[in-house]
Coordinates of C-alpha atoms and ligand atoms in Angstrom, one line a residue:
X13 CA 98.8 31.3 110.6
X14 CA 102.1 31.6 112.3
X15 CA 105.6 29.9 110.8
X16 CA 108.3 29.3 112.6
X17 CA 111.0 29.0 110.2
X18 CA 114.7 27.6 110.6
X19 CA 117.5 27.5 108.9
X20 CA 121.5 26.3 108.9
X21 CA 122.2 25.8 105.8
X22 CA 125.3 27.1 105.8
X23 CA 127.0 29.6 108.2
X24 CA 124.6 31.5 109.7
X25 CA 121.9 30.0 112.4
X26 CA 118.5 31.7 111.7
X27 CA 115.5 31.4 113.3
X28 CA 111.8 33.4 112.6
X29 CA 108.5 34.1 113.0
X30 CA 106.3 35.4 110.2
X31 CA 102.2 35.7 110.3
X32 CA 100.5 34.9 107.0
X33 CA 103.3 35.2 104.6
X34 CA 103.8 38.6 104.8
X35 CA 104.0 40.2 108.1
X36 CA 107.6 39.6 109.9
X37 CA 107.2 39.4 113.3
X38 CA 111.1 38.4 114.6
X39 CA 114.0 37.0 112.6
X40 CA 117.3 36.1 114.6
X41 CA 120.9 35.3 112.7
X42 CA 123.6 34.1 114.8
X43 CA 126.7 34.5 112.0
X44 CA 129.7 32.7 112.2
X45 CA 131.5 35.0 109.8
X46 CA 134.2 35.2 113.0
X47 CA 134.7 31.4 113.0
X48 CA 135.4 31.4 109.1
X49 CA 137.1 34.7 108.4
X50 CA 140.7 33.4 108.9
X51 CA 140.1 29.9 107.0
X52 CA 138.7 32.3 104.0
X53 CA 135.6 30.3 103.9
X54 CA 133.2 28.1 105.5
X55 CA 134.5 24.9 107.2
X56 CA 131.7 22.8 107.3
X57 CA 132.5 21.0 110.5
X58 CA 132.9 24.3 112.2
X59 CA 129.9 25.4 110.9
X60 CA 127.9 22.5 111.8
X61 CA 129.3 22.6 115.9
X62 CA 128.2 25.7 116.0
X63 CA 124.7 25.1 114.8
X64 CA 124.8 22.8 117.5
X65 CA 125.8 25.2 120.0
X66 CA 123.4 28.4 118.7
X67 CA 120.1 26.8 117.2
X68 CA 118.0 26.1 120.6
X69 CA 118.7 29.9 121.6
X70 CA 118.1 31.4 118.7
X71 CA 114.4 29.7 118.3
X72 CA 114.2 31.0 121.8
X73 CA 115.2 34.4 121.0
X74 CA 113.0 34.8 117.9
X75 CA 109.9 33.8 120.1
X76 CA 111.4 36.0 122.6
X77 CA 111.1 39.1 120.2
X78 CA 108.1 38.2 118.7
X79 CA 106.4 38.5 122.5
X80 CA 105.0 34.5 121.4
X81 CA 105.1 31.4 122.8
X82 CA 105.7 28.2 121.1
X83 CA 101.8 27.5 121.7
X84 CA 101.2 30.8 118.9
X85 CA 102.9 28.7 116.3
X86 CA 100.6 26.6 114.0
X87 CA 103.7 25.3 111.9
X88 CA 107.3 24.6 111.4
X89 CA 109.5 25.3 108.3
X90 CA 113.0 24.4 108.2
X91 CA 115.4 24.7 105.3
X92 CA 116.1 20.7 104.2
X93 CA 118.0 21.6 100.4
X94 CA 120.1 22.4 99.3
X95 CA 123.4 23.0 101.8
X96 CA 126.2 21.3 103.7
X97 CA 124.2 18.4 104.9
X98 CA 125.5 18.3 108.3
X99 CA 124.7 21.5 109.1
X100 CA 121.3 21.4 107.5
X101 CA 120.4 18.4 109.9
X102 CA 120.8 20.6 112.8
X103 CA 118.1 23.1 112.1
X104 CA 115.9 19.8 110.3
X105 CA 116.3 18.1 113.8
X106 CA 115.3 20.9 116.1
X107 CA 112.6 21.7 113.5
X108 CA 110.9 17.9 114.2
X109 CA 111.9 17.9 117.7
X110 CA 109.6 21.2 118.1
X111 CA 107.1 19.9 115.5
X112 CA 106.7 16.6 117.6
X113 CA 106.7 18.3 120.7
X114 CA 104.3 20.5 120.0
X115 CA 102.1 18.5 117.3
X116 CA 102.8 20.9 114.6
X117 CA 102.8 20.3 111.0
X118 CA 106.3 20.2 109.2
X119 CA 107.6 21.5 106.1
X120 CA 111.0 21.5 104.2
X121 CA 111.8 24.3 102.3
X122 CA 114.1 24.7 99.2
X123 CA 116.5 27.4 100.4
X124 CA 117.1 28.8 97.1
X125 CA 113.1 28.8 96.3
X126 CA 113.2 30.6 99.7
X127 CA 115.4 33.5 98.4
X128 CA 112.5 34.1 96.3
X129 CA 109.9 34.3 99.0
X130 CA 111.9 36.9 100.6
X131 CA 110.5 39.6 98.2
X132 CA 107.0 38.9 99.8
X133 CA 108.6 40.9 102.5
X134 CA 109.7 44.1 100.6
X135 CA 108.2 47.1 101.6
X136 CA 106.0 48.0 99.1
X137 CA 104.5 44.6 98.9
X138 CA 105.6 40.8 96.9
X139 CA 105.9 40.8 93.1
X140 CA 102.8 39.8 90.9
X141 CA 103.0 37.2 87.9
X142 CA 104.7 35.9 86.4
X143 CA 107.7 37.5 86.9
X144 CA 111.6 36.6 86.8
X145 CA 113.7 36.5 89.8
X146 CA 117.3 36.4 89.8
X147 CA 118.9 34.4 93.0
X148 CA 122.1 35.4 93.4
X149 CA 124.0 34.0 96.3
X150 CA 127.5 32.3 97.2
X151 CA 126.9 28.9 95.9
X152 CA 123.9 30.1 93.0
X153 CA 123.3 32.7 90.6
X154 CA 119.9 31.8 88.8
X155 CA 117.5 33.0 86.9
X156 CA 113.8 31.9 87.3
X157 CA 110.1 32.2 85.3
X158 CA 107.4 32.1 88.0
X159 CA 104.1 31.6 87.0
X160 CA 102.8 31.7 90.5
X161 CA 104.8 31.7 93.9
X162 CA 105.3 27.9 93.9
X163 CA 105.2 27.3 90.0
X164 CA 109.2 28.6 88.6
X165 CA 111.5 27.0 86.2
X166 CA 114.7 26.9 86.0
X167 CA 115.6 29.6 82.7
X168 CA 119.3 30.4 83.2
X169 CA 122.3 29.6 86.1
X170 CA 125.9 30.1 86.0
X171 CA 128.3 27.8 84.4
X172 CA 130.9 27.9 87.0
X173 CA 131.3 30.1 89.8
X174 CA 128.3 31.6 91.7
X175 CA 128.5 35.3 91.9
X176 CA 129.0 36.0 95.7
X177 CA 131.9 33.1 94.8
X178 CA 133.0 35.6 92.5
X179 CA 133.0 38.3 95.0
X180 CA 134.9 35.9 98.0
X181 CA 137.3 34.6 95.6
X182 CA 138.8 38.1 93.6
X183 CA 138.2 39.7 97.5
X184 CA 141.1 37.3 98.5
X185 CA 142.9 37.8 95.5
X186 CA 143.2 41.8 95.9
X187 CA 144.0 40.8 100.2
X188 CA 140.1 42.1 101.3
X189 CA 138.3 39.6 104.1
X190 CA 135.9 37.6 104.3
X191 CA 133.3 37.3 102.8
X192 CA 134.0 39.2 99.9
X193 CA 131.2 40.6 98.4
X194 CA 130.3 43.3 101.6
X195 CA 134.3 43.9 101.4
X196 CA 134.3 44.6 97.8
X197 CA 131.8 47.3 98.0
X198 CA 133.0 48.8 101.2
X199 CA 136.6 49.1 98.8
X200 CA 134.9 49.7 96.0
X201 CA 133.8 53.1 97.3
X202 CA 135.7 56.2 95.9
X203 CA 137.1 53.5 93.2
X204 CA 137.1 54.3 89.8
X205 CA 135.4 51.5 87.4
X206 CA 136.5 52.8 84.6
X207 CA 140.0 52.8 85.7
X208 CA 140.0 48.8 85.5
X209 CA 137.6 47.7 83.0
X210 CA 137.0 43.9 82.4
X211 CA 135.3 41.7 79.9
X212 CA 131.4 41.0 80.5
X213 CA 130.7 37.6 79.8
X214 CA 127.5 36.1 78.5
X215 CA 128.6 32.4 77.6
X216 CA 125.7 31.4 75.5
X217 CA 125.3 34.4 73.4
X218 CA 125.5 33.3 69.9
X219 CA 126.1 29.5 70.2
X220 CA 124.1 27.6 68.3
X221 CA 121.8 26.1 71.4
X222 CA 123.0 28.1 73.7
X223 CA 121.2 29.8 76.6
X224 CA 121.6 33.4 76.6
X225 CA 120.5 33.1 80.1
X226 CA 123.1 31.8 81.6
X227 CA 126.2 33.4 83.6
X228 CA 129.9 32.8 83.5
X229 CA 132.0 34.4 86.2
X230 CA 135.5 32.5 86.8
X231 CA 137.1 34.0 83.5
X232 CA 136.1 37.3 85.1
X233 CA 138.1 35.9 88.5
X234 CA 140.8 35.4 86.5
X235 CA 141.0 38.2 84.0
X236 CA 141.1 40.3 87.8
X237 CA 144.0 38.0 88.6
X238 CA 146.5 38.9 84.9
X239 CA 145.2 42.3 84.9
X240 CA 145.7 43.1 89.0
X241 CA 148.9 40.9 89.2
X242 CA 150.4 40.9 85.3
X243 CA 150.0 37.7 83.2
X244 CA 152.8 35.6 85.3
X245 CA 150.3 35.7 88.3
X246 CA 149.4 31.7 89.6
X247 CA 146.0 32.0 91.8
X248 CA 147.9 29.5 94.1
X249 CA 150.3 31.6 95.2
X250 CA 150.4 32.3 98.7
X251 CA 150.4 35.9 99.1
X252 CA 149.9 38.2 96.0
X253 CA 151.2 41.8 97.2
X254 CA 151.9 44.6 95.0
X255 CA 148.7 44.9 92.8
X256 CA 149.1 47.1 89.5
X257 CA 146.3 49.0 90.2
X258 CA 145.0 50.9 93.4
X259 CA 142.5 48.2 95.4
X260 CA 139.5 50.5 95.2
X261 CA 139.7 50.4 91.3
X262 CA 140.0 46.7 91.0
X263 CA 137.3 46.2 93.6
X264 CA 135.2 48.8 91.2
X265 CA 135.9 47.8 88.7
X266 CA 134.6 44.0 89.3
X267 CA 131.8 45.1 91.4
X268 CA 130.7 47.0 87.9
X269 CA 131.4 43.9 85.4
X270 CA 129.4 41.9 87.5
X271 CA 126.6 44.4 88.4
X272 CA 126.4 44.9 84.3
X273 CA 126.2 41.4 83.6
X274 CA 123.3 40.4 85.9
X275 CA 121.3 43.4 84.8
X276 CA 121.5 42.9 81.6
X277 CA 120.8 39.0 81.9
X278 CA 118.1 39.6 83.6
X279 CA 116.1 41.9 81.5
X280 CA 116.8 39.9 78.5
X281 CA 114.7 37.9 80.8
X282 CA 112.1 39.6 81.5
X283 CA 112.1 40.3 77.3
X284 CA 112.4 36.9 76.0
X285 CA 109.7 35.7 78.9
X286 CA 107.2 38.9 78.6
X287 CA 107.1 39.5 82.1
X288 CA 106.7 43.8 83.8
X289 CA 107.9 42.0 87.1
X290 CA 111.5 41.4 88.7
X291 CA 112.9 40.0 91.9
X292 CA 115.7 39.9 92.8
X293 CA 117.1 38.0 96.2
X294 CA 120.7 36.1 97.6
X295 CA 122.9 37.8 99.8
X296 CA 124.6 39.4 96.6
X297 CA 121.3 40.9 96.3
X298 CA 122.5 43.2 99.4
X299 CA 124.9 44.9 97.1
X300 CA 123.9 48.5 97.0
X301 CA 125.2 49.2 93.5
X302 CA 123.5 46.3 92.3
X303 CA 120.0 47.1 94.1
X304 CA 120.3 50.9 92.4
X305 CA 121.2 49.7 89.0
X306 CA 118.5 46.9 88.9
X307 CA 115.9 49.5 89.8
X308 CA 117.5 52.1 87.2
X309 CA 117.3 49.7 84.6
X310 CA 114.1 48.2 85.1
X311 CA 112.4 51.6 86.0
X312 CA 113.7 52.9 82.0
X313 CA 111.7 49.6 80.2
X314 CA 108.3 49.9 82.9
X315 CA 109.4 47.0 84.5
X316 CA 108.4 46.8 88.5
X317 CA 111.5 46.2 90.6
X318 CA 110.6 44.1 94.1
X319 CA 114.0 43.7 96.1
X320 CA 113.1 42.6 100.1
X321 CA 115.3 44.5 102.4
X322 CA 119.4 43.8 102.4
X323 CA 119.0 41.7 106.2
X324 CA 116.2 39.5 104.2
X325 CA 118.7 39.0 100.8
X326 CA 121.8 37.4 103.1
X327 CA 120.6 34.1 104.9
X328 CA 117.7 34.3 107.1
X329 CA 114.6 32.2 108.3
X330 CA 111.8 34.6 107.7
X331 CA 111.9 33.7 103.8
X332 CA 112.2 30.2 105.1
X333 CA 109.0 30.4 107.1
X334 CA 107.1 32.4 103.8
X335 CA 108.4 29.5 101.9
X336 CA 106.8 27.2 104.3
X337 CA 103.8 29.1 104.6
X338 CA 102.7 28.4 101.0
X339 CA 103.6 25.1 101.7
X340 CA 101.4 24.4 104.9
X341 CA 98.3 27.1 103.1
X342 CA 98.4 24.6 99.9
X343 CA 98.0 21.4 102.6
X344 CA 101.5 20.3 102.0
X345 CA 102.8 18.2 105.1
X346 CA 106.2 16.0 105.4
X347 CA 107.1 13.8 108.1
X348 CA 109.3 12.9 110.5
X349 CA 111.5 11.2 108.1
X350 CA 112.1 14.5 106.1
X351 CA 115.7 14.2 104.9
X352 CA 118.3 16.9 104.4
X353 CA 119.8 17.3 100.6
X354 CA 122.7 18.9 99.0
X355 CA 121.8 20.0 96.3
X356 CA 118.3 22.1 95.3
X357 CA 115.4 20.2 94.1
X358 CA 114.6 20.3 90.7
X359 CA 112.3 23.4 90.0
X360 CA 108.5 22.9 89.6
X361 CA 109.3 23.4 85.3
X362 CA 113.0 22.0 84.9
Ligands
LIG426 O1 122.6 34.1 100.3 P1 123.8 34.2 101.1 O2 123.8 34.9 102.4 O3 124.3 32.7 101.4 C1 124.2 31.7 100.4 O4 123.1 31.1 100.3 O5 125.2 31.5 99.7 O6 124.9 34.7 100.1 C2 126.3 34.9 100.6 C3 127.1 35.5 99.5 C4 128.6 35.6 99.8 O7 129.3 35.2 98.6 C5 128.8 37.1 100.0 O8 130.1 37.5 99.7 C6 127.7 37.7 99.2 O9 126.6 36.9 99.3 N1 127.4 39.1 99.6 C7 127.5 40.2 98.9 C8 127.2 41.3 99.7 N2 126.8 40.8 100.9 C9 126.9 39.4 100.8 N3 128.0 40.3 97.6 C10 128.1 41.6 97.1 N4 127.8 42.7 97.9 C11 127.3 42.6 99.1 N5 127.0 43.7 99.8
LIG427 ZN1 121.4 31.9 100.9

């Protein structure tokens, strides 16, 4: 079976075309990262215009690359949750307008549960179960239990700011572009961590009730800000110049607080839920120091380490289309109707 999956969620237009789940046979991205880059962050009604402007050719181009025609598809997926609504009903209506067209059946995928489905597409093959899979993005950073690819709850998120947040917001502190988290690392490089250490945070640890699963990451944002800027610092201010420490360091030296924190999360995980398995997927999942230490760390306890390929971590369609795939294989259909949502749906176990 052939997918055609679609997604605008947010700022990049993706189109693809994956056979059976597994096997990718194109996946297009038109990024806006150009349009953005001097606002510091998406602006969702320039994000949307484009979508406009760049979804019908990019559906044409994946075809084009796959060497298919429309009539090779035998169903559309199309990211409908969670995302800036307007820009998700872009991708939603080309995805019915080519379902109707064509009489294809339609399915909406969660684009977060789609991070997940990446890892079918890691060299090396998807993870077994259960397993726990860490989605770490620029608007989520969660941790699942998946008992099966469409059967995962919900075991530990962040309390505040996402993680790729984390990396866009200190990256314009410390004067690096957008988005942050590929200019963090790039600046990171020849840093020295050690030089700027910061507090790892693990809210729940400890508190009577609390999850020891979840993430906290703006008192890290902000312990970057007194430590980078001196405690007089205001994160308003206009232009911060004059950090106390070289850039490289800082950038480092986050990169490393964060990088320990979701480690460590998530093989508590693993622990607490008796899984061997990992995933890990979200654009931060792109981040080469985070990729090596995962794998480190999970290799030392036995624990098999599936990340997909860093162009299949950052927005795409092709985990939209495996998403949709074990939708349309399990008989799932939605309609014409299908709606677009902002925020994810609630996971299978919540
Ligand atoms: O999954 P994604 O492409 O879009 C969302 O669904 O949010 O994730 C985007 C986030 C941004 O915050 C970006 O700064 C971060 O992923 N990111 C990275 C890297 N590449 C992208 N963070 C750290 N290191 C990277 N190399
Ligand atoms: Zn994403």
């Amino acid at each position: 079976m052939i997918v055609l999956g679609i997604d605008s969620s947010c700022d990049e237009t993706a189109a693809a075309l994956v056979r059976d789940g597994v096997a990718c046979l194109s996946s297009v991205v038109a990024s806006q990262v150009e349009l953005h880059r001097r606002f510091g962050g998406v602006v969702p009604e320039i994000a949307c215009r484009a979508h406009v402007e760049n979804c019908p050719w990019v559906v044409a181009e994946a075809l084009r690359r796959a060497d298919l025609t429309l009539a090779d598809v035998d169903g559309v997926a199309v990211t409908n949750r969670p995302g800036l609504v307007n820009a998700l009903l872009v991708g939603v209506t080309v995805a019915k307008a080519v379902a109707l067209a064509r009489d294809l059946p339609l399915v909406g995928v969660d684009h977060i549960v789609a991070h997940i489905h990446a890892s079918f597409l890691a060299a090396g093959g998807g993870p077994r179960f259960p397993c726990v899979a860490l989605v770490v993005s620029g608007g989520h950073t969660s941790l699942y239990v998946l008992r099966s690819a469409t059967d995962h709850e919900l075991i530990g998120a962040t309390l505040d700011d996402a993680a790729g947040e984390a990396f866009d917001k200190v990256a314009r502190l410390i004067g690096l572009a957008y988005p942050g988290g590929p200019s963090i690392e790039a600046a990171a490089v020849g840093g020295d961590a050690a030089a700027f250490p910061l507090p790892r945070t693990s809210p729940g640890r400890g508190a009577p009730g609390g999850n020891t699963l979840d993430f906290s990451f703006s008192g890290l944002k902000t312990a970057v800000l007194y430590r980078a800027f001196g405690q007089d610092a205001r994160p308003r201010q206009a232009v911060l110049r004059d950090p106390l420490a070289p850039v490289a360091d800082i950038a480092a030296g986050f990169q490393e607080a964060v990088v320990d924190v979701l480690v460590r999360t998530t093989l508590r995980a693993a622990k607490q839920h008796g899984v061997r398995e990992i995933v890990l997927g979200g654009g931060v999942a792109a981040n080469t120091r985070l990729r090596e230490s995962m794998r480190r760390a999970g290799g030392r306890r036995g624990l098999r380490v599936v990340i997909p390929p860093r162009e299949l971590c950052t927005d795409n369609a092709a985990m939209v289309a495996v998403s949709g795939w074990f939708r349309l294989r399990d008989g799932e259909r939605d309609g014409l109707d299908l709606d677009c949502h902002p925020r994810p749906v609630r996971a299978s176990r919540d």
